[in-house]
Short mmCIF file of C-alpha atoms and ligand atoms in Angstrom, two decimals:
data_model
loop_
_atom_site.label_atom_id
_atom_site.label_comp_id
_atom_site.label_asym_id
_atom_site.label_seq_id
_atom_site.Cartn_x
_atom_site.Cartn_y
_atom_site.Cartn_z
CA UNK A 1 7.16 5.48 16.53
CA UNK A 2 10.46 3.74 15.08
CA UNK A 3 9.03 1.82 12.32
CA UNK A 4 5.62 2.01 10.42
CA UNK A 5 4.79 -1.68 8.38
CA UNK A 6 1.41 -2.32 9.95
CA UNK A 7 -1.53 -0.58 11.34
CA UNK A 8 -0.69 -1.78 14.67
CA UNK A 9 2.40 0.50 14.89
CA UNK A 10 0.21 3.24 15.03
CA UNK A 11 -0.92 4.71 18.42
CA UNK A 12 -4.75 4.63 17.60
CA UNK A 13 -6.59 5.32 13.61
CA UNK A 14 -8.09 8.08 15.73
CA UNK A 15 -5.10 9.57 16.35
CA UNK A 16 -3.23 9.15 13.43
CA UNK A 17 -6.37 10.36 11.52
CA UNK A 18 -6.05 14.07 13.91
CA UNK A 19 -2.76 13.98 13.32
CA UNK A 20 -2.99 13.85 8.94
CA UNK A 21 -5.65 16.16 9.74
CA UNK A 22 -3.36 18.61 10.83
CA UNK A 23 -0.55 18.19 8.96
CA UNK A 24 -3.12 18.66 5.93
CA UNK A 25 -3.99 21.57 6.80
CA UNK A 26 -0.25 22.96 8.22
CA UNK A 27 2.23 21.39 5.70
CA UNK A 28 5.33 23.44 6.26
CA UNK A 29 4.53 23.92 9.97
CA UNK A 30 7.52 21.06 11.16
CA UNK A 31 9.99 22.30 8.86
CA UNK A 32 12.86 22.39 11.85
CA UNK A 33 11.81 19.05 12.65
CA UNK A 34 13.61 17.49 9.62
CA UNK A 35 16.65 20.00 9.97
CA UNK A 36 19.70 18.20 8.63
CA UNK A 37 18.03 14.69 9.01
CA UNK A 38 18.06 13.11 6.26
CA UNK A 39 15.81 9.98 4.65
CA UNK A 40 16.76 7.68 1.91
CA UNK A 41 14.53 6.04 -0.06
CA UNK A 42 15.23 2.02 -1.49
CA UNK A 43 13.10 1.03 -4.31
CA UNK A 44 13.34 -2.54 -5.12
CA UNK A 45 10.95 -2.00 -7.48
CA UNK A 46 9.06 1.28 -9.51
CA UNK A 47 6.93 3.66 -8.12
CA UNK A 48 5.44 7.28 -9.36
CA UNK A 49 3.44 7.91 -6.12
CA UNK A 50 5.66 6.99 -3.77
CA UNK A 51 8.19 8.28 -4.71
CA UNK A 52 7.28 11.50 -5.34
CA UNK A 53 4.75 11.90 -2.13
CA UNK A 54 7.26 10.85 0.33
CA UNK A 55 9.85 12.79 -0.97
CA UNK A 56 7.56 15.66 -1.21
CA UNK A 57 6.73 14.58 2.65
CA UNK A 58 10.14 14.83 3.36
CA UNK A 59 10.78 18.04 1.99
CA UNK A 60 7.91 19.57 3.95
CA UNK A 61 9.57 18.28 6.80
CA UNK A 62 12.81 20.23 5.92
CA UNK A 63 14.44 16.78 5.76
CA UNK A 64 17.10 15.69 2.97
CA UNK A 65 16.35 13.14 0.65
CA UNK A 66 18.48 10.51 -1.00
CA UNK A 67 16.82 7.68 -3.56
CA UNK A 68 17.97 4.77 -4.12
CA UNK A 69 16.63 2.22 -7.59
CA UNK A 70 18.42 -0.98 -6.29
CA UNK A 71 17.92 -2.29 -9.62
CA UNK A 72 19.36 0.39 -11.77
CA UNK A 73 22.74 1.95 -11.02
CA UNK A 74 23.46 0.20 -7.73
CA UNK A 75 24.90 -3.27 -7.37
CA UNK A 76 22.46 -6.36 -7.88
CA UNK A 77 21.76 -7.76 -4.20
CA UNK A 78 22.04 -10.95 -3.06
CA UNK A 79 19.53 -11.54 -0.54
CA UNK A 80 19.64 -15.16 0.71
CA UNK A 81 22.16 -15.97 3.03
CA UNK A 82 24.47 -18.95 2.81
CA UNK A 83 24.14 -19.04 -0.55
CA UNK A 84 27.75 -19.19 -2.90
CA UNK A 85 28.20 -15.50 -4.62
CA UNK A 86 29.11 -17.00 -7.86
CA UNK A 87 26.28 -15.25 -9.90
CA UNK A 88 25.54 -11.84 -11.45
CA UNK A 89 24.37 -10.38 -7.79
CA UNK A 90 28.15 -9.01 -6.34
CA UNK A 91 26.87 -7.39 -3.13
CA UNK A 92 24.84 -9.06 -0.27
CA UNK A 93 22.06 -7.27 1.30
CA UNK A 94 23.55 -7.95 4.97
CA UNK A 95 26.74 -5.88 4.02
CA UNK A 96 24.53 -3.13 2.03
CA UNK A 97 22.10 -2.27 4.85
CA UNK A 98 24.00 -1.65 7.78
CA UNK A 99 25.96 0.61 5.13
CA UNK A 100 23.13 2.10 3.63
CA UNK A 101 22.02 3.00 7.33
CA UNK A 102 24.86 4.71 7.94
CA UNK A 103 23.91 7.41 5.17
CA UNK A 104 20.78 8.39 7.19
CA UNK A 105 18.83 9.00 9.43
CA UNK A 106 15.33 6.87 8.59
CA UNK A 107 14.95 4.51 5.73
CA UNK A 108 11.62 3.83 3.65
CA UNK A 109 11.68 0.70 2.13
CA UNK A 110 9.79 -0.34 -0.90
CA UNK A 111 10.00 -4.65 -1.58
CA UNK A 112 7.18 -6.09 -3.34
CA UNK A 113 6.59 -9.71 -2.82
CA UNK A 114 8.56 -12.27 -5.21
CA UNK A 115 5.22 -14.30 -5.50
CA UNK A 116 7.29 -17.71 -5.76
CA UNK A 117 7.79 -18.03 -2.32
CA UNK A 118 4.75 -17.20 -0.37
CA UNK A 119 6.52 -18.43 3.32
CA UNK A 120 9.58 -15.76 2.07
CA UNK A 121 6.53 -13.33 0.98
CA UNK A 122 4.75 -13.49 4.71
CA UNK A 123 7.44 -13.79 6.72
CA UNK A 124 8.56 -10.36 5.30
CA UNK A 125 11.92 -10.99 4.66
CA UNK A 126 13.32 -8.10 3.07
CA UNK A 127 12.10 -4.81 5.11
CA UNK A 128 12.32 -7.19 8.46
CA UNK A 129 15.95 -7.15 7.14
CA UNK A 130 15.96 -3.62 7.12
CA UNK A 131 14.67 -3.18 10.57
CA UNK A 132 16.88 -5.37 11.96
CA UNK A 133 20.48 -4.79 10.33
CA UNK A 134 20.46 -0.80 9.18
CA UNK A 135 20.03 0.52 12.85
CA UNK A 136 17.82 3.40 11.66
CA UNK A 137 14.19 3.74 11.95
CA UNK A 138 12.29 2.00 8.90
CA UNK A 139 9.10 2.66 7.15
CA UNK A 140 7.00 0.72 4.78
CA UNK A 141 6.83 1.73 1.49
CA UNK A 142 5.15 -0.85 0.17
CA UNK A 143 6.36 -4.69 1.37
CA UNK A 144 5.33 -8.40 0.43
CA UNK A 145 2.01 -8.11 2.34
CA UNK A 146 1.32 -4.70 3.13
CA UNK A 147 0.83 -1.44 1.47
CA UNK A 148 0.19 0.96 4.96
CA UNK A 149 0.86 4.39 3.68
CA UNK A 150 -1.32 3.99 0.69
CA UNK A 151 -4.15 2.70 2.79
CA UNK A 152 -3.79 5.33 5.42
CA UNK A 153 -3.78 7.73 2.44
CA UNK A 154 -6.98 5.63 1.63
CA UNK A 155 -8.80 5.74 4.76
CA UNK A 156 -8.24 9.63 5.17
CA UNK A 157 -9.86 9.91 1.87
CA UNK A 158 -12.54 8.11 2.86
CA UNK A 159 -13.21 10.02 6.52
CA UNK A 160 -12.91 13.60 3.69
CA UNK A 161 -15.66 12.06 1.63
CA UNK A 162 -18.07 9.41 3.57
CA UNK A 163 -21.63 10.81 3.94
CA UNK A 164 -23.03 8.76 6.85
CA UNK A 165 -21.05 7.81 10.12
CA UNK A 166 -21.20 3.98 9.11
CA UNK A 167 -20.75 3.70 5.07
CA UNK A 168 -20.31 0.41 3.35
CA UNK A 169 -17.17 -0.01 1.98
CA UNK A 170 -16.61 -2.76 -1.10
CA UNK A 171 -13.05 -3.89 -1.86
CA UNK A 172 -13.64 -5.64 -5.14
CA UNK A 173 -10.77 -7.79 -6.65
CA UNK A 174 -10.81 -7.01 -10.70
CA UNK A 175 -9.00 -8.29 -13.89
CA UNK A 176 -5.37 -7.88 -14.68
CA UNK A 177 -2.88 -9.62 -17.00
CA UNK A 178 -0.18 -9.75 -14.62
CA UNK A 179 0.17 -11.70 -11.44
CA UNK A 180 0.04 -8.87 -8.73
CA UNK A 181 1.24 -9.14 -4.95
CA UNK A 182 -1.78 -9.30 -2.44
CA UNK A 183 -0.43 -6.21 -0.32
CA UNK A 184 -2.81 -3.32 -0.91
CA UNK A 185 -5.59 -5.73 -0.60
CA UNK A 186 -4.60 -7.15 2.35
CA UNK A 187 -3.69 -3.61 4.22
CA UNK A 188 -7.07 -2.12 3.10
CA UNK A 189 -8.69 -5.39 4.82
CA UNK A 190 -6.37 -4.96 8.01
CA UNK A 191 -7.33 -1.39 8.15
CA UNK A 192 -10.96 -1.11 7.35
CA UNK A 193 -11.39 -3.79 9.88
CA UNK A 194 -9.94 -1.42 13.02
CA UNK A 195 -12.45 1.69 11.44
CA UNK A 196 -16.40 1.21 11.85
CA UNK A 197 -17.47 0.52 8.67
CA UNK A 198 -19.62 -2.21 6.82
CA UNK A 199 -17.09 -4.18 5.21
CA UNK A 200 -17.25 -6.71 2.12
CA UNK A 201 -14.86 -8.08 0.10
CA UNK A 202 -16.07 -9.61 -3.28
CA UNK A 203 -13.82 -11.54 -5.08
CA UNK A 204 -14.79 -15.12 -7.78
CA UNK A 205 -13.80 -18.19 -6.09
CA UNK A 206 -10.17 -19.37 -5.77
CA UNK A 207 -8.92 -15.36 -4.41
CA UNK A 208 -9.54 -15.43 -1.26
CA UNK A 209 -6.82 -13.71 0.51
CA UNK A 210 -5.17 -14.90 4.08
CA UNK A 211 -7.77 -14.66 6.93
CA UNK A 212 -5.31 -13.14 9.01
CA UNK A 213 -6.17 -9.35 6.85
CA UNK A 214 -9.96 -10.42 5.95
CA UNK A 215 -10.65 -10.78 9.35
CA UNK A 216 -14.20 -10.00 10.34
CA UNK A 217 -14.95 -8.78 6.44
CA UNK A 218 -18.20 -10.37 4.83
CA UNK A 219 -17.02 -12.10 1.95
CA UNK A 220 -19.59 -11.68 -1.18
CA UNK A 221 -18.90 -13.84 -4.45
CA UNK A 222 -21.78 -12.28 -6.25
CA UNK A 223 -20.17 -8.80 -7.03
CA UNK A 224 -23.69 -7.38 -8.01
CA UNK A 225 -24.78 -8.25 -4.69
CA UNK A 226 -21.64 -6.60 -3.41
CA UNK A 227 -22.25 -3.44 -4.77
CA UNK A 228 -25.79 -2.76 -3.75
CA UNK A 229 -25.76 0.18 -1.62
CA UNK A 230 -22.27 0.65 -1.15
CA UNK A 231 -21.15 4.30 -0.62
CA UNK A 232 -17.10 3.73 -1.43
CA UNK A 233 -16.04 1.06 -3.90
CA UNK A 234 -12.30 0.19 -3.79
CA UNK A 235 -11.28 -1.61 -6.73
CA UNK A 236 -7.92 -3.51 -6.61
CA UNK A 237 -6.26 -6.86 -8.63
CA UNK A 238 -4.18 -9.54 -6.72
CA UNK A 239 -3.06 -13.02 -7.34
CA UNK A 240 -4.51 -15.93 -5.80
CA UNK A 241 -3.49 -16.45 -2.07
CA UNK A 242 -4.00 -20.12 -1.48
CA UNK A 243 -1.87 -22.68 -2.36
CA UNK A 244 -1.58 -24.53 -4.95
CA UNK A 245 -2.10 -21.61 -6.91
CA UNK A 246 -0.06 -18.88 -4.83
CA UNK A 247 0.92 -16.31 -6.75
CA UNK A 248 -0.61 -16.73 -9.39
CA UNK A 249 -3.30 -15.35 -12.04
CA UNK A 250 -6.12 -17.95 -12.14
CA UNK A 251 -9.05 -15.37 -14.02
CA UNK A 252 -8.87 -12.40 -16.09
CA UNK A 253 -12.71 -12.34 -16.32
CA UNK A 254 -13.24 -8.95 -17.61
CA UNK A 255 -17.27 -9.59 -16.29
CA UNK A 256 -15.72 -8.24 -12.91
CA UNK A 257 -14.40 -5.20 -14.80
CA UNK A 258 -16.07 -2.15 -12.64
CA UNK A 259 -18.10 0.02 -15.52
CA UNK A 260 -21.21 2.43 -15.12
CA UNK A 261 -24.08 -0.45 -14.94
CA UNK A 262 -22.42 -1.92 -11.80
CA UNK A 263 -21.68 1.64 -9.82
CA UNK A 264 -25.58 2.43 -10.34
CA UNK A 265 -26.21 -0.44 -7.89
CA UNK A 266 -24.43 1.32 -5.41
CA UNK A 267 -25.45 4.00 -2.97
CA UNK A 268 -24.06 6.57 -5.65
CA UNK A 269 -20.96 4.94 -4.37
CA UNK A 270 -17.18 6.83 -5.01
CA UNK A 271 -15.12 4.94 -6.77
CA UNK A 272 -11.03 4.41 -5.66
CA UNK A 273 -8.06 2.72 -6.29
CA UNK A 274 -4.48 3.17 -5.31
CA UNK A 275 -2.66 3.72 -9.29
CA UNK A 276 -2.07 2.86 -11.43
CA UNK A 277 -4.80 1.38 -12.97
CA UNK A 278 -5.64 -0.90 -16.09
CA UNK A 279 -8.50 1.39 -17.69
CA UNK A 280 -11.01 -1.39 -19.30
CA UNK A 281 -9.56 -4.28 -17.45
CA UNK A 282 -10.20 -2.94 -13.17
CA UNK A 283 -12.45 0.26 -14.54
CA UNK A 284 -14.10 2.12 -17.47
CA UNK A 285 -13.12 4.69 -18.84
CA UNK A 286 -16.64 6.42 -18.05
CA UNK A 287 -15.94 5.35 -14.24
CA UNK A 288 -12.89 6.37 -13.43
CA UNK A 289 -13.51 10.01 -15.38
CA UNK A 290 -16.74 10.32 -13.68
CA UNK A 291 -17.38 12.69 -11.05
CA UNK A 292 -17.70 10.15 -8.45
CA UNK A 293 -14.07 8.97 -9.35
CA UNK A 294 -11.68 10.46 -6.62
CA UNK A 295 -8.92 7.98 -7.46
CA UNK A 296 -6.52 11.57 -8.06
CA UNK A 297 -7.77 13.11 -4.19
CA UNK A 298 -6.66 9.81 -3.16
CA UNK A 299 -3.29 9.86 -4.43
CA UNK A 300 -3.13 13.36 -3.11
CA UNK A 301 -3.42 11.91 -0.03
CA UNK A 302 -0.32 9.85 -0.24
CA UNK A 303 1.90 12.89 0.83
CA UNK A 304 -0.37 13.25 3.60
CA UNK A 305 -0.44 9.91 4.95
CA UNK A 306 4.17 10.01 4.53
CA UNK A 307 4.09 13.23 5.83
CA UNK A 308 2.06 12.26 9.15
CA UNK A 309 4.47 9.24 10.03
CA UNK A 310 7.79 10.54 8.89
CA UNK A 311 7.27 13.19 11.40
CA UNK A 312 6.03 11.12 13.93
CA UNK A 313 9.40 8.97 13.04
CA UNK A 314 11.40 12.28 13.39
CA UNK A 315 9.85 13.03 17.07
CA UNK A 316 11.36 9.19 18.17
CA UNK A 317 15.07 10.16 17.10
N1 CP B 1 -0.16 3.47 -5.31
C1 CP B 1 1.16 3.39 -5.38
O1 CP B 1 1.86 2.90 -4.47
O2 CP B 1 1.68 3.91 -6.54
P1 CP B 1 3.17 3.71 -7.03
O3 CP B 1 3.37 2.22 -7.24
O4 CP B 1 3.28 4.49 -8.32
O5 CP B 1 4.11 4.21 -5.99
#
């Protein structure tokens, strides 16, 4: 595998799911693998747990790590082309990958979406960039519409912890004061839909996200309704997908707030979420401390989930 943005890049879930299993439960086992290879890390934008699992990934892989904050310390990037350098951005992106790629040997990318331009946004502008100019294998760290290592860290939670072969898993959009991207939304959809599972999304009118992730997914406006019987509930904010209101935050209707009175409809459901989270706005405090929280396991599983395609990445070179 050369690049990971997508579920698709993977061989099979099935496989990929064996293969975190093992690396789990073997973490220092490919240590020669990642002998004087060496990864760097752009962050267009902040992170806590990805940048800490992947580099703790790496370093289980014996790989070297190098991290880049685009935003603080290196020069401002221009990132459109044809456009006259005359403001504050000094160094083009098209000169700064191909050089950034020659400091490596695999890049992870992290490039939310801008949220102003949703064709920009979808067409994946920045890390398809990065594939195609740096000459190095490139990973996903988050991009504009997709979030894949988080939801494979999801979705390996979820195979630890489901209690029937077939559970019903709720994605449930909740309040937030700031206009979000759509990505871990729409790569929990695209994945849940390849695993066999009873999928709804609930969401209040006007947040539906792009069919092309919902797929097959029942979509539920009555979030009670949602709820009954669920066994995992993954809570999540996002902006509003369809034009005219792309991008932007069109409810913060705390009545979709997930609390205690709304998990005891489920199937003594778990509760998730990626982090970090708005305690009182997406969860109670009672939820997310409860035992049925495993929103911390989860994260755990975020060096699993780098750790499994990194190496994977490292047996292409
Ligand atoms: N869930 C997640 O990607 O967390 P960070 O934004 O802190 O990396």
């Amino acid at each position: 595998m050369r690049y990971f943005t997508n579920v698709h890049d993977l061989v099979s879930l099935e496989d990929a799911l064996a293969k975190a299993k093992y690396v789990k439960a073997n973490p220092y086992a490919d240590q020669v693998l990642g002998k004087n290879k060496t990864l760097l890390m752009i962050f267009f934008n902040s992170s806590l747990r990805t940048r800490l699992s992947t580099q703790k990934a790496a370093l289980n892989l014996g790989m070297n790590v190098i991290v880049l904050d685009v935003n603080q310390g290196a020069w401002k990037l221009e990132t459109e082309r044809g456009v006259i350098m005359d403001s504050d951005k000094p160094e083009h992106i098209l000169e700064a990958i191909p050089v950034m790629g020659s400091y490596c040997d695999i890049i992870g990318v992290r490039a939310f979406a801008g949220l102003k331009d949703k064709d920009a946004d979808y067409n994946e502008t920045i890390i398809n960039q990065f594939i195609k100019y740096s000459g190095r294998p490139v990973f996903s760290m988050e991009a504009a519409t997709r979030h894949p290592l988080q939801t494979f860290a999801d979705l390996i939670t979820i195979e630890e912890y489901k209690r029937v072969a077939k559970p019903k898993v709720v994605l449930t959009w909740a309040p937030h004061p700031n206009a979000l991207p759509q990505a871990v939304a729409n790569s929990f959809a695209e994945w849940m839909n390849e695993t066999d599972c009873e999928f709804v999304i609930t969401h209040p009118e006007g947040y539906e996200l792009s069919t092309a992730f919902t797929g097959k997914a029942k979509i539920e406006y009555d979030q009670k309704r949602a709820f009954e019987g669920a066994d995992f509930i993954y809570a999540k904010n996002w902006s509003a997908y369809a034009d005219p209101n792309y991008g932007k935050v069109i409810s913060k209707d705390r009545e979709w707030t997930v609390d205690s009175d709304k998990m005891a409809l489920t199937n003594n459901a778990y509760f998730m979420h990626c982090l970090p989270v708005r305690r009182n706005m997406i969860v109670s405090d009672d939820v997310i401390e409860s035992p049925q929280s495993i929103v911390i396991p989860e994260a755990a599983n975020r060096t699993v989930s780098a750790q499994t395609v990194i190496k994977e990445i490292l047996l292409s070179l």
